[in-house]
């Protein structure tokens, strides 16, 4: 009992000593009043500490709130202070994103148009057309150009290549990929937007990408026919067009 | 040691004052800047010295069983008070009395923000002491 009383008294004395030091340290009278209030509260808390223990309230956890409160106000002060640089970066990111979306849309439209054209011209049945756009900086303005077109033909059982037979005669056509690689605009270091698909890179090689196993090239006649259609319609260099067939089930001619 | 240092600081202050008085006639702007930097230098120099006092306080707090949060809060209060006071004086030197008083006001508000959790704990305790349901 006496030991507990001694502890309590020692705490109170220590807090009061602390208060005296603080009063000495404070710079001016105006602040002194406010600091005195807080320190008085601390002394009160220390004097009340036996009661606090009795009531079993979680004092230390509550007081830890001081830190939380402080960092909260600090955070609130930072939020409205978004710098001009930050805003610019955000704007750039947004416009980049918008460009990407626009490029994606353009690619899709382009692919659809090419596929329609190829189907109408009665070339080999086309499974899918895959166009890759790339960006180039032309005097500060980023403009897209078609870097590659991959036309995937349907592998037909007994399909008659490019003779304009309706699809009726074609049993089943397998994916043919035409890769078109346009270098038209690409003199300068072109920043490549993400608009190109992963296959695009490898696709620049002569052989269609990674496809020794999966794809074979279509026969030169068909490829040339398709290539010329696309080249005429969209101004894509023929060397950038890749026509491919799924391997294994090569089209028989 | 301390005697030499106080002489240094007083000498620096006097020197700066004379310079400011000379320069003020020609270029009030430079006089103001000189005052600011002299003040800043002395302030930073003394902050290093205050460390000794703070270590004494920490020692005191550790020996007795005071929760460390008390000491942290008190040190924060001292810091806020000093910084607010320093900023307010610089602004006041430049003649903007109203802005200086706003800075001091901000310092007071932040000190009071520190008191909020303590007040709530005490109030809760007092309410807990009252008989329930009365």
mmCIF file of C-alpha atoms in Angstrom:
data_model
loop_
_atom_site.group_PDB
_atom_site.id
_atom_site.type_symbol
_atom_site.label_atom_id
_atom_site.label_comp_id
_atom_site.label_asym_id
_atom_site.label_seq_id
_atom_site.Cartn_x
_atom_site.Cartn_y
_atom_site.Cartn_z
ATOM 1 C CA UNK A 1 0.000 0.000 0.000
ATOM 2 C CA UNK A 2 2.747 2.415 0.988
ATOM 3 C CA UNK A 3 4.750 1.392 -2.062
ATOM 4 C CA UNK A 4 1.799 2.084 -4.347
ATOM 5 C CA UNK A 5 1.261 5.461 -2.690
ATOM 6 C CA UNK A 6 4.953 6.241 -3.182
ATOM 7 C CA UNK A 7 4.746 5.381 -6.863
ATOM 8 C CA UNK A 8 1.740 7.576 -7.320
ATOM 9 C CA UNK A 9 3.338 10.539 -5.550
ATOM 10 C CA UNK A 10 6.521 10.115 -7.554
ATOM 11 C CA UNK A 11 4.544 10.205 -10.784
ATOM 12 C CA UNK A 12 2.792 13.393 -9.778
ATOM 13 C CA UNK A 13 6.030 15.066 -8.762
ATOM 14 C CA UNK A 14 7.731 14.059 -11.990
ATOM 15 C CA UNK A 15 4.922 15.471 -14.098
ATOM 16 C CA UNK A 16 4.992 18.715 -12.165
ATOM 17 C CA UNK A 17 8.744 19.000 -12.624
ATOM 18 C CA UNK A 18 8.239 18.411 -16.304
ATOM 19 C CA UNK A 19 5.653 21.178 -16.336
ATOM 20 C CA UNK A 20 8.071 23.599 -14.735
ATOM 21 C CA UNK A 21 10.721 22.811 -17.323
ATOM 22 C CA UNK A 22 8.262 23.326 -20.112
ATOM 23 C CA UNK A 23 7.157 26.664 -18.754
ATOM 24 C CA UNK A 24 10.767 27.737 -18.730
ATOM 25 C CA UNK A 25 11.292 26.567 -22.281
ATOM 26 C CA UNK A 26 8.259 28.140 -23.879
ATOM 27 C CA UNK A 27 9.051 31.189 -25.978
ATOM 28 C CA UNK A 28 6.340 33.657 -25.032
ATOM 29 C CA UNK A 29 3.449 34.364 -22.781
ATOM 30 C CA UNK A 30 0.771 33.852 -25.377
ATOM 31 C CA UNK A 31 1.682 30.233 -25.902
ATOM 32 C CA UNK A 32 2.258 29.747 -22.212
ATOM 33 C CA UNK A 33 -1.423 29.822 -21.418
ATOM 34 C CA UNK A 34 -2.238 27.115 -23.902
ATOM 35 C CA UNK A 35 0.687 24.932 -22.982
ATOM 36 C CA UNK A 36 -0.247 25.312 -19.358
ATOM 37 C CA UNK A 37 -3.706 24.026 -20.111
ATOM 38 C CA UNK A 38 -2.373 20.867 -21.722
ATOM 39 C CA UNK A 39 0.172 20.270 -18.994
ATOM 40 C CA UNK A 40 -2.460 20.893 -16.349
ATOM 41 C CA UNK A 41 -4.546 18.201 -18.009
ATOM 42 C CA UNK A 42 -1.585 15.850 -17.805
ATOM 43 C CA UNK A 43 -1.199 16.544 -14.112
ATOM 44 C CA UNK A 44 -4.897 15.976 -13.623
ATOM 45 C CA UNK A 45 -4.628 12.706 -15.486
ATOM 46 C CA UNK A 46 -1.750 11.607 -13.313
ATOM 47 C CA UNK A 47 -3.610 12.466 -10.153
ATOM 48 C CA UNK A 48 -6.632 10.597 -11.439
ATOM 49 C CA UNK A 49 -4.634 7.591 -12.517
ATOM 50 C CA UNK A 50 -5.736 5.365 -9.592
ATOM 51 C CA UNK A 51 -9.351 6.005 -10.505
ATOM 52 C CA UNK A 52 -8.619 5.359 -14.146
ATOM 53 C CA UNK A 53 -7.114 2.024 -13.212
ATOM 54 C CA UNK A 54 -10.132 1.294 -11.088
ATOM 55 C CA UNK A 55 -12.451 1.957 -13.981
ATOM 56 C CA UNK A 56 -10.297 -0.188 -16.239
ATOM 57 C CA UNK A 57 -10.720 2.124 -19.138
ATOM 58 C CA UNK A 58 -8.066 1.753 -21.741
ATOM 59 C CA UNK A 59 -6.338 5.047 -21.198
ATOM 60 C CA UNK A 60 -3.110 4.457 -23.031
ATOM 61 C CA UNK A 61 -4.910 3.374 -26.189
ATOM 62 C CA UNK A 62 -7.015 6.510 -26.069
ATOM 63 C CA UNK A 63 -4.012 8.693 -25.555
ATOM 64 C CA UNK A 64 -2.279 7.108 -28.494
ATOM 65 C CA UNK A 65 -4.970 8.886 -30.418
ATOM 66 C CA UNK A 66 -2.883 12.016 -30.004
ATOM 67 C CA UNK A 67 -0.432 10.708 -32.528
ATOM 68 C CA UNK A 68 -3.172 9.624 -34.883
ATOM 69 C CA UNK A 69 -4.860 12.981 -34.626
ATOM 70 C CA UNK A 70 -1.652 14.725 -35.411
ATOM 71 C CA UNK A 71 -0.837 12.720 -38.485
ATOM 72 C CA UNK A 72 -4.434 13.121 -39.577
ATOM 73 C CA UNK A 73 -4.214 16.879 -39.520
ATOM 74 C CA UNK A 74 -0.885 16.647 -41.278
ATOM 75 C CA UNK A 75 -2.468 14.581 -43.996
ATOM 76 C CA UNK A 76 -5.363 16.945 -44.338
ATOM 77 C CA UNK A 77 -2.953 19.726 -44.874
ATOM 78 C CA UNK A 78 -1.254 17.883 -47.666
ATOM 79 C CA UNK A 79 -4.300 16.950 -49.660
ATOM 80 C CA UNK A 80 -5.260 20.319 -51.095
ATOM 81 C CA UNK A 81 -1.651 21.143 -51.831
ATOM 82 C CA UNK A 82 -1.400 19.107 -54.999
ATOM 83 C CA UNK A 83 1.392 20.723 -56.896
ATOM 84 C CA UNK A 84 1.196 21.916 -60.449
ATOM 85 C CA UNK A 85 3.698 19.257 -61.426
ATOM 86 C CA UNK A 86 1.488 16.560 -59.988
ATOM 87 C CA UNK A 87 -1.501 17.868 -61.874
ATOM 88 C CA UNK A 88 0.488 17.921 -65.083
ATOM 89 C CA UNK A 89 1.638 14.364 -64.555
ATOM 90 C CA UNK A 90 -1.928 13.284 -63.921
ATOM 91 C CA UNK A 91 -3.095 15.034 -67.051
ATOM 92 C CA UNK A 92 -0.392 13.350 -69.079
ATOM 93 C CA UNK A 93 -1.332 9.983 -67.738
ATOM 94 C CA UNK A 94 -4.963 10.589 -68.523
ATOM 95 C CA UNK A 95 -4.314 11.697 -72.063
ATOM 96 C CA UNK A 96 -1.977 8.757 -72.560
ATOM 97 C CA UNK A 97 -4.728 6.450 -71.436
ATOM 98 C CA UNK A 98 -7.195 8.130 -73.746
ATOM 99 C CA UNK A 99 -4.774 7.798 -76.629
ATOM 100 C CA UNK A 100 -4.387 4.129 -75.905
ATOM 101 C CA UNK A 101 -8.110 3.625 -75.872
ATOM 102 C CA UNK A 102 -8.493 5.534 -79.103
ATOM 103 C CA UNK A 103 -5.727 3.481 -80.662
ATOM 104 C CA UNK A 104 -7.389 0.279 -79.549
ATOM 105 C CA UNK A 105 -10.644 1.389 -81.093
ATOM 106 C CA UNK A 106 -8.940 2.444 -84.296
ATOM 107 C CA UNK A 107 -7.196 -0.888 -84.498
ATOM 108 C CA UNK A 108 -10.406 -2.753 -84.100
ATOM 109 C CA UNK A 109 -12.197 -0.700 -86.734
ATOM 110 C CA UNK A 110 -9.288 -1.165 -89.068
ATOM 111 C CA UNK A 111 -9.290 -4.892 -88.554
ATOM 112 C CA UNK A 112 -13.002 -5.141 -89.176
ATOM 113 C CA UNK A 113 -12.723 -3.080 -92.329
ATOM 114 C CA UNK A 114 -9.854 -5.166 -93.643
ATOM 115 C CA UNK A 115 -11.661 -8.376 -92.908
ATOM 116 C CA UNK A 116 -14.777 -7.175 -94.688
ATOM 117 C CA UNK A 117 -12.783 -6.076 -97.650
ATOM 118 C CA UNK A 118 -10.954 -9.366 -97.891
ATOM 119 C CA UNK A 119 -14.138 -11.357 -97.600
ATOM 120 C CA UNK A 120 -15.853 -9.289 -100.248
ATOM 121 C CA UNK A 121 -12.999 -9.465 -102.655
ATOM 122 C CA UNK A 122 -13.384 -13.168 -102.353
ATOM 123 C CA UNK A 123 -9.913 -13.946 -101.354
ATOM 124 C CA UNK A 124 -9.106 -16.834 -99.135
ATOM 125 C CA UNK A 125 -11.473 -17.118 -96.243
ATOM 126 C CA UNK A 126 -10.156 -15.027 -93.466
ATOM 127 C CA UNK A 127 -10.337 -16.048 -89.879
ATOM 128 C CA UNK A 128 -9.047 -12.875 -88.353
ATOM 129 C CA UNK A 129 -7.106 -9.757 -89.126
ATOM 130 C CA UNK A 130 -4.784 -8.377 -86.604
ATOM 131 C CA UNK A 131 -3.494 -4.863 -87.129
ATOM 132 C CA UNK A 132 -0.846 -3.280 -84.945
ATOM 133 C CA UNK A 133 -0.597 0.459 -84.628
ATOM 134 C CA UNK A 134 2.511 2.235 -83.576
ATOM 135 C CA UNK A 135 3.095 5.828 -82.664
ATOM 136 C CA UNK A 136 5.602 8.166 -84.039
ATOM 137 C CA UNK A 137 6.415 11.683 -83.003
ATOM 138 C CA UNK A 138 6.071 14.012 -85.904
ATOM 139 C CA UNK A 139 7.089 17.468 -84.873
ATOM 140 C CA UNK A 140 5.711 17.018 -81.436
ATOM 141 C CA UNK A 141 2.439 15.456 -82.440
ATOM 142 C CA UNK A 142 2.059 11.777 -81.905
ATOM 143 C CA UNK A 143 0.569 10.145 -84.905
ATOM 144 C CA UNK A 144 -0.263 6.514 -85.328
ATOM 145 C CA UNK A 145 0.757 4.375 -88.257
ATOM 146 C CA UNK A 146 0.090 0.790 -89.094
ATOM 147 C CA UNK A 147 3.130 -1.211 -88.231
ATOM 148 C CA UNK A 148 1.954 -4.648 -89.027
ATOM 149 C CA UNK A 149 -1.047 -6.552 -90.276
ATOM 150 C CA UNK A 150 -1.404 -10.229 -89.546
ATOM 151 C CA UNK A 151 -4.058 -11.994 -91.560
ATOM 152 C CA UNK A 152 -4.963 -15.401 -90.303
ATOM 153 C CA UNK A 153 -6.619 -17.559 -92.919
ATOM 154 C CA UNK A 154 -8.928 -20.351 -92.136
ATOM 155 C CA UNK A 155 -7.313 -23.672 -92.726
ATOM 156 C CA UNK A 156 -9.665 -25.295 -95.098
ATOM 157 C CA UNK A 157 -10.015 -28.924 -95.688
ATOM 158 C CA UNK A 158 -10.396 -28.546 -99.402
ATOM 159 C CA UNK A 159 -10.570 -24.922 -99.821
ATOM 160 C CA UNK A 160 -9.948 -23.288 -103.101
ATOM 161 C CA UNK A 161 -7.681 -20.430 -102.301
ATOM 162 C CA UNK A 162 -8.277 -17.136 -103.952
ATOM 163 C CA UNK A 163 -10.712 -17.859 -106.687
ATOM 164 C CA UNK A 164 -13.670 -16.110 -105.275
ATOM 165 C CA UNK A 165 -15.621 -19.206 -104.505
ATOM 166 C CA UNK A 166 -18.229 -18.388 -101.951
ATOM 167 C CA UNK A 167 -17.730 -19.508 -98.523
ATOM 168 C CA UNK A 168 -20.174 -22.202 -99.272
ATOM 169 C CA UNK A 169 -17.559 -24.323 -100.901
ATOM 170 C CA UNK A 170 -15.214 -23.781 -98.115
ATOM 171 C CA UNK A 171 -15.620 -26.353 -95.500
ATOM 172 C CA UNK A 172 -13.808 -24.764 -92.755
ATOM 173 C CA UNK A 173 -11.237 -22.123 -92.736
ATOM 174 C CA UNK A 174 -8.656 -21.822 -90.124
ATOM 175 C CA UNK A 175 -6.994 -18.782 -88.806
ATOM 176 C CA UNK A 176 -4.709 -17.057 -91.198
ATOM 177 C CA UNK A 177 -2.665 -14.250 -89.982
ATOM 178 C CA UNK A 178 -1.392 -11.491 -92.158
ATOM 179 C CA UNK A 179 1.282 -9.438 -90.584
ATOM 180 C CA UNK A 180 1.768 -6.076 -92.090
ATOM 181 C CA UNK A 181 4.707 -4.073 -91.059
ATOM 182 C CA UNK A 182 4.548 -0.499 -92.125
ATOM 183 C CA UNK A 183 7.611 1.550 -91.728
ATOM 184 C CA UNK A 184 6.198 4.449 -93.582
ATOM 185 C CA UNK A 185 6.183 7.003 -90.851
ATOM 186 C CA UNK A 186 8.758 5.485 -88.677
ATOM 187 C CA UNK A 187 11.931 7.397 -89.237
ATOM 188 C CA UNK A 188 12.379 8.819 -85.836
ATOM 189 C CA UNK A 189 12.534 6.911 -82.648
ATOM 190 C CA UNK A 190 8.942 6.044 -82.354
ATOM 191 C CA UNK A 191 7.609 5.849 -78.915
ATOM 192 C CA UNK A 192 5.567 2.779 -78.983
ATOM 193 C CA UNK A 193 2.335 3.075 -77.231
ATOM 194 C CA UNK A 194 1.020 -0.106 -75.828
ATOM 195 C CA UNK A 195 -1.243 -0.334 -78.804
ATOM 196 C CA UNK A 196 0.657 -3.152 -80.303
ATOM 197 C CA UNK A 197 0.012 -6.619 -79.201
ATOM 198 C CA UNK A 198 2.624 -8.875 -77.787
ATOM 199 C CA UNK A 199 2.991 -10.774 -80.994
ATOM 200 C CA UNK A 200 3.883 -7.581 -82.769
ATOM 201 C CA UNK A 201 7.505 -7.569 -81.815
ATOM 202 C CA UNK A 202 8.369 -11.016 -82.892
ATOM 203 C CA UNK A 203 6.199 -10.537 -85.899
ATOM 204 C CA UNK A 204 8.675 -8.263 -87.562
ATOM 205 C CA UNK A 205 10.857 -11.168 -88.304
ATOM 206 C CA UNK A 206 10.438 -12.765 -91.622
ATOM 207 C CA UNK A 207 8.719 -15.740 -90.215
ATOM 208 C CA UNK A 208 5.579 -15.006 -88.348
ATOM 209 C CA UNK A 209 6.145 -14.817 -84.614
ATOM 210 C CA UNK A 210 6.986 -17.833 -82.588
ATOM 211 C CA UNK A 211 5.029 -19.811 -84.893
ATOM 212 C CA UNK A 212 7.277 -22.297 -86.438
ATOM 213 C CA UNK A 213 5.093 -24.721 -84.559
ATOM 214 C CA UNK A 214 1.711 -23.118 -84.724
ATOM 215 C CA UNK A 215 1.636 -21.283 -87.970
ATOM 216 C CA UNK A 216 2.833 -21.749 -91.457
ATOM 217 C CA UNK A 217 2.954 -19.182 -94.135
ATOM 218 C CA UNK A 218 0.225 -19.215 -96.662
ATOM 219 C CA UNK A 219 1.213 -20.035 -100.165
ATOM 220 C CA UNK A 220 2.740 -17.123 -102.017
ATOM 221 C CA UNK A 221 -0.138 -16.624 -104.415
ATOM 222 C CA UNK A 222 -2.744 -16.225 -101.730
ATOM 223 C CA UNK A 223 -0.449 -14.103 -99.675
ATOM 224 C CA UNK A 224 0.246 -11.853 -102.604
ATOM 225 C CA UNK A 225 -3.436 -11.473 -103.374
ATOM 226 C CA UNK A 226 -4.289 -10.562 -99.842
ATOM 227 C CA UNK A 227 -1.251 -8.394 -99.543
ATOM 228 C CA UNK A 228 -2.145 -6.397 -102.610
ATOM 229 C CA UNK A 229 -5.694 -5.851 -101.429
ATOM 230 C CA UNK A 230 -4.568 -4.528 -98.129
ATOM 231 C CA UNK A 231 -1.733 -2.556 -99.631
ATOM 232 C CA UNK A 232 -4.046 -0.879 -102.053
ATOM 233 C CA UNK A 233 -6.757 -0.162 -99.560
ATOM 234 C CA UNK A 234 -4.728 1.047 -96.652
ATOM 235 C CA UNK A 235 -1.394 2.019 -97.984
ATOM 236 C CA UNK A 236 0.448 -0.626 -96.066
ATOM 237 C CA UNK A 237 3.684 -1.908 -97.491
ATOM 238 C CA UNK A 238 3.434 -5.484 -98.611
ATOM 239 C CA UNK A 239 6.433 -6.502 -96.611
ATOM 240 C CA UNK A 240 4.505 -5.568 -93.516
ATOM 241 C CA UNK A 241 1.719 -7.957 -94.281
ATOM 242 C CA UNK A 242 1.966 -11.480 -93.012
ATOM 243 C CA UNK A 243 -0.458 -14.102 -94.180
ATOM 244 C CA UNK A 244 -0.444 -17.252 -92.181
ATOM 245 C CA UNK A 245 -2.226 -20.504 -91.779
ATOM 246 C CA UNK A 246 -2.508 -22.671 -88.772
ATOM 247 C CA UNK A 247 0.086 -25.403 -88.964
ATOM 248 C CA UNK A 248 -0.792 -29.042 -89.119
ATOM 249 C CA UNK A 249 -3.921 -28.514 -91.088
ATOM 250 C CA UNK A 250 -2.485 -26.752 -94.023
ATOM 251 C CA UNK A 251 -4.820 -25.647 -96.644
ATOM 252 C CA UNK A 252 -4.802 -27.904 -99.568
ATOM 253 C CA UNK A 253 -4.856 -26.350 -102.909
ATOM 254 C CA UNK B 1 32.212 27.267 -23.282
ATOM 255 C CA UNK B 2 28.746 28.718 -22.933
ATOM 256 C CA UNK B 3 30.208 32.122 -22.185
ATOM 257 C CA UNK B 4 32.083 32.079 -25.479
ATOM 258 C CA UNK B 5 29.008 30.995 -27.320
ATOM 259 C CA UNK B 6 26.788 33.681 -25.880
ATOM 260 C CA UNK B 7 29.389 36.240 -26.849
ATOM 261 C CA UNK B 8 29.386 34.832 -30.367
ATOM 262 C CA UNK B 9 25.648 35.012 -30.631
ATOM 263 C CA UNK B 10 25.411 38.514 -29.198
ATOM 264 C CA UNK B 11 28.209 39.608 -31.520
ATOM 265 C CA UNK B 12 26.426 38.135 -34.490
ATOM 266 C CA UNK B 13 23.233 39.846 -33.459
ATOM 267 C CA UNK B 14 24.906 43.231 -33.049
ATOM 268 C CA UNK B 15 26.723 42.896 -36.331
ATOM 269 C CA UNK B 16 23.541 41.990 -38.126
ATOM 270 C CA UNK B 17 21.723 44.890 -36.494
ATOM 271 C CA UNK B 18 24.320 47.432 -37.585
ATOM 272 C CA UNK B 19 24.368 46.031 -41.096
ATOM 273 C CA UNK B 20 20.614 46.105 -41.284
ATOM 274 C CA UNK B 21 20.518 49.704 -40.099
ATOM 275 C CA UNK B 22 23.026 50.658 -42.783
ATOM 276 C CA UNK B 23 21.398 48.725 -45.581
ATOM 277 C CA UNK B 24 17.841 49.662 -44.739
ATOM 278 C CA UNK B 25 18.285 53.148 -46.136
ATOM 279 C CA UNK B 26 19.214 51.833 -49.559
ATOM 280 C CA UNK B 27 17.522 48.500 -49.889
ATOM 281 C CA UNK B 28 14.841 47.656 -47.349
ATOM 282 C CA UNK B 29 14.404 44.264 -48.997
ATOM 283 C CA UNK B 30 17.964 43.181 -48.258
ATOM 284 C CA UNK B 31 17.674 44.437 -44.730
ATOM 285 C CA UNK B 32 14.685 42.219 -44.237
ATOM 286 C CA UNK B 33 16.416 39.191 -45.752
ATOM 287 C CA UNK B 34 19.436 39.783 -43.556
ATOM 288 C CA UNK B 35 17.217 39.864 -40.493
ATOM 289 C CA UNK B 36 15.514 36.648 -41.546
ATOM 290 C CA UNK B 37 18.716 34.754 -42.109
ATOM 291 C CA UNK B 38 20.319 35.967 -38.926
ATOM 292 C CA UNK B 39 17.272 34.889 -36.994
ATOM 293 C CA UNK B 40 17.236 31.544 -38.774
ATOM 294 C CA UNK B 41 20.887 30.954 -38.012
ATOM 295 C CA UNK B 42 20.550 31.702 -34.318
ATOM 296 C CA UNK B 43 17.396 29.635 -34.127
ATOM 297 C CA UNK B 44 18.979 26.568 -35.719
ATOM 298 C CA UNK B 45 22.095 26.998 -33.635
ATOM 299 C CA UNK B 46 20.066 27.020 -30.433
ATOM 300 C CA UNK B 47 17.963 24.054 -31.452
ATOM 301 C CA UNK B 48 21.118 21.979 -31.235
ATOM 302 C CA UNK B 49 21.640 23.227 -27.690
ATOM 303 C CA UNK B 50 18.077 22.546 -26.642
ATOM 304 C CA UNK B 51 18.829 18.880 -27.175
ATOM 305 C CA UNK B 52 20.617 18.819 -23.804
ATOM 306 C CA UNK B 53 17.554 20.043 -22.000
ATOM 307 C CA UNK B 54 15.378 17.579 -23.825
ATOM 308 C CA UNK B 55 17.605 14.704 -22.824
ATOM 309 C CA UNK B 56 17.251 15.799 -19.191
ATOM 310 C CA UNK B 57 13.496 15.765 -19.589
ATOM 311 C CA UNK B 58 13.598 12.321 -21.138
ATOM 312 C CA UNK B 59 15.721 11.040 -18.322
ATOM 313 C CA UNK B 60 13.287 12.449 -15.805
ATOM 314 C CA UNK B 61 10.364 10.840 -17.580
ATOM 315 C CA UNK B 62 12.078 7.482 -17.784
ATOM 316 C CA UNK B 63 13.001 7.352 -14.117
ATOM 317 C CA UNK B 64 9.529 8.056 -12.949
ATOM 318 C CA UNK B 65 6.842 5.948 -14.503
ATOM 319 C CA UNK B 66 5.306 8.670 -16.657
ATOM 320 C CA UNK B 67 3.862 7.297 -19.865
ATOM 321 C CA UNK B 68 6.070 8.267 -22.779
ATOM 322 C CA UNK B 69 3.087 9.767 -24.569
ATOM 323 C CA UNK B 70 3.087 12.605 -22.036
ATOM 324 C CA UNK B 71 6.619 13.561 -22.860
ATOM 325 C CA UNK B 72 6.070 13.234 -26.591
ATOM 326 C CA UNK B 73 3.063 15.522 -26.415
ATOM 327 C CA UNK B 74 4.872 18.068 -24.311
ATOM 328 C CA UNK B 75 7.821 18.156 -26.676
ATOM 329 C CA UNK B 76 5.491 18.612 -29.595
ATOM 330 C CA UNK B 77 3.874 21.529 -27.821
ATOM 331 C CA UNK B 78 7.245 23.151 -27.262
ATOM 332 C CA UNK B 79 8.180 22.625 -30.894
ATOM 333 C CA UNK B 80 4.950 24.075 -32.185
ATOM 334 C CA UNK B 81 5.278 27.050 -29.879
ATOM 335 C CA UNK B 82 8.809 27.796 -31.011
ATOM 336 C CA UNK B 83 8.190 27.426 -34.699
ATOM 337 C CA UNK B 84 5.005 29.477 -34.608
ATOM 338 C CA UNK B 85 6.696 32.158 -32.580
ATOM 339 C CA UNK B 86 9.681 32.286 -34.886
ATOM 340 C CA UNK B 87 7.573 32.526 -38.030
ATOM 341 C CA UNK B 88 5.326 35.116 -36.471
ATOM 342 C CA UNK B 89 8.260 37.295 -35.497
ATOM 343 C CA UNK B 90 9.744 37.214 -38.979
ATOM 344 C CA UNK B 91 6.428 38.194 -40.482
ATOM 345 C CA UNK B 92 5.980 40.882 -37.856
ATOM 346 C CA UNK B 93 9.402 42.281 -38.724
ATOM 347 C CA UNK B 94 8.218 42.685 -42.259
ATOM 348 C CA UNK B 95 5.343 44.718 -40.960
ATOM 349 C CA UNK B 96 2.525 42.234 -41.486
ATOM 350 C CA UNK B 97 1.102 42.262 -38.017
ATOM 351 C CA UNK B 98 -2.152 40.607 -39.011
ATOM 352 C CA UNK B 99 -0.493 37.619 -40.683
ATOM 353 C CA UNK B 100 1.775 37.216 -37.673
ATOM 354 C CA UNK B 101 -1.191 37.004 -35.362
ATOM 355 C CA UNK B 102 -2.769 34.391 -37.645
ATOM 356 C CA UNK B 103 0.376 32.282 -37.406
ATOM 357 C CA UNK B 104 0.270 32.513 -33.642
ATOM 358 C CA UNK B 105 -3.366 31.584 -33.747
ATOM 359 C CA UNK B 106 -2.529 28.493 -35.786
ATOM 360 C CA UNK B 107 0.058 27.529 -33.188
ATOM 361 C CA UNK B 108 -2.488 27.850 -30.415
ATOM 362 C CA UNK B 109 -5.005 25.758 -32.309
ATOM 363 C CA UNK B 110 -2.482 22.994 -32.837
ATOM 364 C CA UNK B 111 -1.553 23.010 -29.185
ATOM 365 C CA UNK B 112 -5.196 22.707 -28.258
ATOM 366 C CA UNK B 113 -5.641 19.855 -30.733
ATOM 367 C CA UNK B 114 -3.128 17.966 -28.629
ATOM 368 C CA UNK B 115 -5.349 18.405 -25.616
ATOM 369 C CA UNK B 116 -8.443 16.880 -27.176
ATOM 370 C CA UNK B 117 -7.742 13.207 -26.375
ATOM 371 C CA UNK B 118 -6.713 14.057 -22.819
ATOM 372 C CA UNK B 119 -9.844 16.066 -22.239
ATOM 373 C CA UNK B 120 -12.002 13.286 -23.594
ATOM 374 C CA UNK B 121 -10.345 10.725 -21.309
ATOM 375 C CA UNK B 122 -10.860 12.917 -18.259
ATOM 376 C CA UNK B 123 -14.439 13.717 -19.137
ATOM 377 C CA UNK B 124 -15.187 10.069 -19.679
ATOM 378 C CA UNK B 125 -13.687 9.178 -16.324
ATOM 379 C CA UNK B 126 -15.692 11.805 -14.531
ATOM 380 C CA UNK B 127 -18.859 10.650 -16.228
ATOM 381 C CA UNK B 128 -17.997 7.069 -15.289
ATOM 382 C CA UNK B 129 -17.728 8.126 -11.665
ATOM 383 C CA UNK B 130 -21.256 9.422 -11.633
ATOM 384 C CA UNK B 131 -23.855 6.881 -10.601
ATOM 385 C CA UNK B 132 -25.495 5.458 -13.662
ATOM 386 C CA UNK B 133 -29.129 5.953 -14.453
ATOM 387 C CA UNK B 134 -29.658 9.044 -12.374
#
